[in-house]
CSV table of C-alpha atoms and ligand atoms in Angstrom, one decimal:
chain,number,residue,atom,x,y,z
V,1,MET,CA,19.4,-48.4,29.8
V,2,HIS,CA,22.3,-48.4,27.5
V,3,MET,CA,22.4,-46.0,24.6
V,4,HIS,CA,24.9,-45.7,21.8
V,5,LYS,CA,26.6,-42.4,21.8
V,6,PHE,CA,25.5,-41.7,18.2
V,7,GLU,CA,21.9,-42.4,19.3
V,8,LYS,CA,22.3,-39.9,22.2
V,9,ALA,CA,23.8,-37.3,19.9
V,10,TRP,CA,21.0,-37.7,17.4
V,11,LEU,CA,18.3,-37.6,20.1
V,12,GLY,CA,20.1,-34.4,21.4
V,13,PHE,CA,20.1,-32.9,17.9
V,14,GLY,CA,16.4,-33.7,17.5
V,15,ILE,CA,15.4,-32.1,20.9
V,16,GLY,CA,17.7,-29.1,20.3
V,17,SER,CA,16.1,-28.5,16.8
V,18,LEU,CA,12.6,-28.7,18.4
V,19,ILE,CA,13.6,-26.1,21.0
V,20,VAL,CA,15.1,-23.8,18.4
V,21,PHE,CA,12.1,-24.1,16.2
V,22,LEU,CA,9.6,-23.4,18.9
V,23,THR,CA,11.7,-20.5,20.2
V,24,VAL,CA,11.8,-18.9,16.8
V,25,LEU,CA,8.1,-19.5,16.3
V,26,GLY,CA,7.3,-18.1,19.7
V,27,ILE,CA,9.4,-14.9,19.2
V,28,SER,CA,7.8,-14.4,15.8
V,29,ALA,CA,4.3,-14.8,17.0
V,30,PHE,CA,4.4,-13.2,20.5
V,31,TYR,CA,7.2,-10.7,20.3
V,32,LEU,CA,7.1,-9.6,16.6
V,33,GLY,CA,3.4,-10.1,16.3
V,34,ASN,CA,3.5,-12.1,13.1
V,35,GLN,CA,0.3,-13.9,12.2
V,36,PRO,CA,-0.9,-15.8,9.2
V,37,PRO,CA,-3.4,-14.0,6.9
V,38,SER,CA,-6.6,-14.1,8.8
V,39,CYS,CA,-9.3,-13.8,6.2
V,40,LEU,CA,-11.3,-12.1,9.0
V,41,ALA,CA,-12.1,-9.1,6.9
V,42,THR,CA,-15.4,-10.0,5.2
V,43,ILE,CA,-17.8,-8.1,2.9
V,44,ASN,CA,-21.2,-8.9,1.4
V,45,PRO,CA,-20.2,-9.8,-2.2
V,46,GLU,CA,-23.5,-8.5,-3.5
V,47,LYS,CA,-23.0,-5.0,-2.0
V,48,VAL,CA,-19.4,-4.4,-2.9
V,49,ASP,CA,-20.3,-1.2,-4.9
V,50,GLN,CA,-22.1,0.2,-1.9
V,51,THR,CA,-19.5,-0.8,0.8
V,52,ALA,CA,-16.6,1.5,1.7
V,53,PRO,CA,-13.9,1.6,0.7
V,54,PHE,CA,-14.9,-0.5,-2.4
V,55,ASN,CA,-17.5,2.1,-3.4
V,56,GLU,CA,-14.6,4.3,-4.5
V,57,PRO,CA,-11.9,2.1,-6.1
V,58,GLY,CA,-8.5,3.7,-6.7
V,59,LEU,CA,-5.6,5.3,-4.9
V,60,LYS,CA,-6.2,7.4,-1.8
V,61,LYS,CA,-3.7,9.2,0.4
V,62,VAL,CA,-4.1,8.4,4.1
V,63,GLU,CA,-2.6,10.1,7.2
V,64,GLY,CA,-1.5,8.6,10.5
V,65,LYS,CA,-1.1,5.1,9.4
V,66,ASP,CA,1.8,2.8,8.8
V,67,TRP,CA,1.3,3.3,5.0
V,68,ASP,CA,1.0,6.4,2.9
V,69,TYR,CA,-1.7,5.3,0.4
V,70,GLU,CA,-4.5,2.9,0.2
V,71,LEU,CA,-5.2,1.3,-3.1
V,72,VAL,CA,-8.6,-0.3,-3.5
V,73,PHE,CA,-9.3,-2.8,-6.3
V,74,VAL,CA,-12.6,-4.4,-7.2
V,75,ALA,CA,-12.4,-7.5,-9.4
V,76,SER,CA,-15.2,-8.9,-11.5
V,77,ALA,CA,-15.4,-11.1,-14.6
V,78,PHE,CA,-13.3,-10.1,-16.5
V,79,SER,CA,-11.8,-6.9,-15.4
V,80,TYR,CA,-10.3,-4.9,-12.5
V,81,ASN,CA,-11.5,-1.5,-11.3
V,82,PRO,CA,-9.4,0.7,-11.7
V,83,GLY,CA,-8.1,-0.6,-15.1
V,84,GLU,CA,-5.0,1.4,-14.6
V,85,ILE,CA,-3.5,3.4,-11.7
V,86,GLU,CA,-0.5,5.7,-11.1
V,87,ILE,CA,1.5,5.4,-7.9
V,88,PRO,CA,4.2,7.9,-6.8
V,89,LEU,CA,7.7,6.3,-6.6
V,90,GLY,CA,8.6,5.2,-3.1
V,91,ALA,CA,5.1,5.2,-1.8
V,92,LYS,CA,4.1,2.6,0.8
V,93,VAL,CA,0.8,1.3,-0.3
V,94,LYS,CA,-1.8,-1.0,1.3
V,95,ILE,CA,-3.6,-2.8,-1.4
V,96,MET,CA,-7.1,-3.9,-0.5
V,97,ALA,CA,-9.0,-6.0,-3.0
V,98,THR,CA,-12.1,-8.0,-3.3
V,99,THR,CA,-14.3,-9.6,-6.0
V,100,LYS,CA,-18.0,-9.2,-6.9
V,101,ASP,CA,-18.5,-12.6,-8.5
V,102,VAL,CA,-16.2,-15.6,-8.6
V,103,ILE,CA,-12.7,-16.3,-7.4
V,104,HIS,CA,-10.1,-14.2,-9.2
V,105,GLY,CA,-6.4,-13.8,-8.8
V,106,PHE,CA,-4.4,-10.6,-8.2
V,107,GLU,CA,-0.8,-11.0,-9.2
V,108,VAL,CA,1.5,-8.0,-9.8
V,109,ALA,CA,4.0,-9.4,-12.2
V,110,GLY,CA,7.6,-9.0,-11.3
V,111,SER,CA,6.8,-8.5,-7.6
V,112,ASN,CA,5.9,-10.8,-4.7
V,113,ILE,CA,2.4,-9.5,-4.6
V,114,ASN,CA,0.1,-12.4,-5.3
V,115,MET,CA,-3.4,-12.7,-3.7
V,116,MET,CA,-6.4,-14.8,-4.2
V,117,LEU,CA,-9.6,-12.7,-4.3
V,118,GLU,CA,-12.5,-14.7,-2.9
V,119,PRO,CA,-16.2,-13.6,-2.9
V,120,GLY,CA,-17.1,-12.3,0.6
V,121,TYR,CA,-13.5,-11.7,1.7
V,122,ILE,CA,-11.1,-8.8,1.6
V,123,SER,CA,-7.5,-9.5,0.6
V,124,GLU,CA,-4.8,-7.1,1.7
V,125,HIS,CA,-1.1,-6.7,1.0
V,126,THR,CA,1.2,-3.8,2.0
V,127,ALA,CA,4.1,-3.0,-0.4
V,128,THR,CA,6.5,-0.2,-1.1
V,129,PHE,CA,6.9,0.7,-4.8
V,130,ASP,CA,10.5,1.8,-5.0
V,131,LYS,CA,11.2,1.1,-8.6
V,132,ALA,CA,9.7,3.1,-11.3
V,133,GLY,CA,8.0,1.5,-14.3
V,134,GLU,CA,4.9,-0.3,-15.4
V,135,TYR,CA,3.6,-3.4,-13.6
V,136,LEU,CA,1.0,-5.7,-15.1
V,137,ILE,CA,-1.7,-7.0,-12.8
V,138,LEU,CA,-3.1,-10.3,-13.9
V,139,CYS,CA,-5.6,-12.9,-12.8
V,140,ASN,CA,-4.1,-16.2,-12.1
V,141,GLU,CA,-7.2,-18.1,-11.0
V,142,TYR,CA,-9.2,-19.5,-13.9
V,143,CYS,CA,-12.5,-17.5,-13.8
V,144,GLY,CA,-14.2,-18.1,-17.2
V,145,ALA,CA,-14.1,-17.4,-20.9
V,146,GLY,CA,-12.4,-13.9,-20.5
V,147,HIS,CA,-9.8,-15.0,-17.9
V,148,HIS,CA,-6.9,-14.5,-20.1
V,149,MET,CA,-8.0,-10.9,-20.9
V,150,MET,CA,-8.3,-9.9,-17.2
V,151,THR,CA,-5.6,-7.4,-16.5
V,152,SER,CA,-4.9,-4.0,-14.9
V,153,LYS,CA,-1.8,-1.9,-14.7
V,154,ILE,CA,0.2,-0.1,-12.0
V,155,LYS,CA,2.4,2.7,-13.2
V,156,VAL,CA,5.0,3.8,-10.7
V,157,VAL,CA,6.0,7.3,-11.5
V,158,GLU,CA,8.4,9.9,-10.0
V,159,ALA,CA,6.5,12.4,-8.0
V,160,SER,CA,6.5,15.7,-9.8
F,1,CUA,CU1,-10.3,-13.4,-13.2
F,1,CUA,CU2,-9.1,-15.3,-14.1
């Protein structure tokens, strides 16, 4: 079979790209252990207040983990608990959040933290807060009449 050299080059480029892509994907998945968010952490949405750690929303120092603090948020129409929280500058924080009623959003304005909170599921994101200041948390999933009022605040403060 005769093939034009451009056709061969293009075929080679296509196969090469496929190999590069699959190699990158394979290294990322099996060597670096990257996985898409699993949504495997579930919770009974009717018993959020009785289920640890959501029975005690707020910031908690933890030992022996890859992060320094755990920050637990419970969302419900139309507020977050806690309504305001202080985080020491430079802390690596695992945020864990869920909702008691409908779907809410959890966006920390000015950062890349942006989660959807679904009833029955626990959303997690680990972030390091290395810039002092106040960060607005807002709901970006329309959840009802008070949606636009639904906010909380993270204050990143220098440890004293
Ligand atoms: Cu909660 Cu919009």
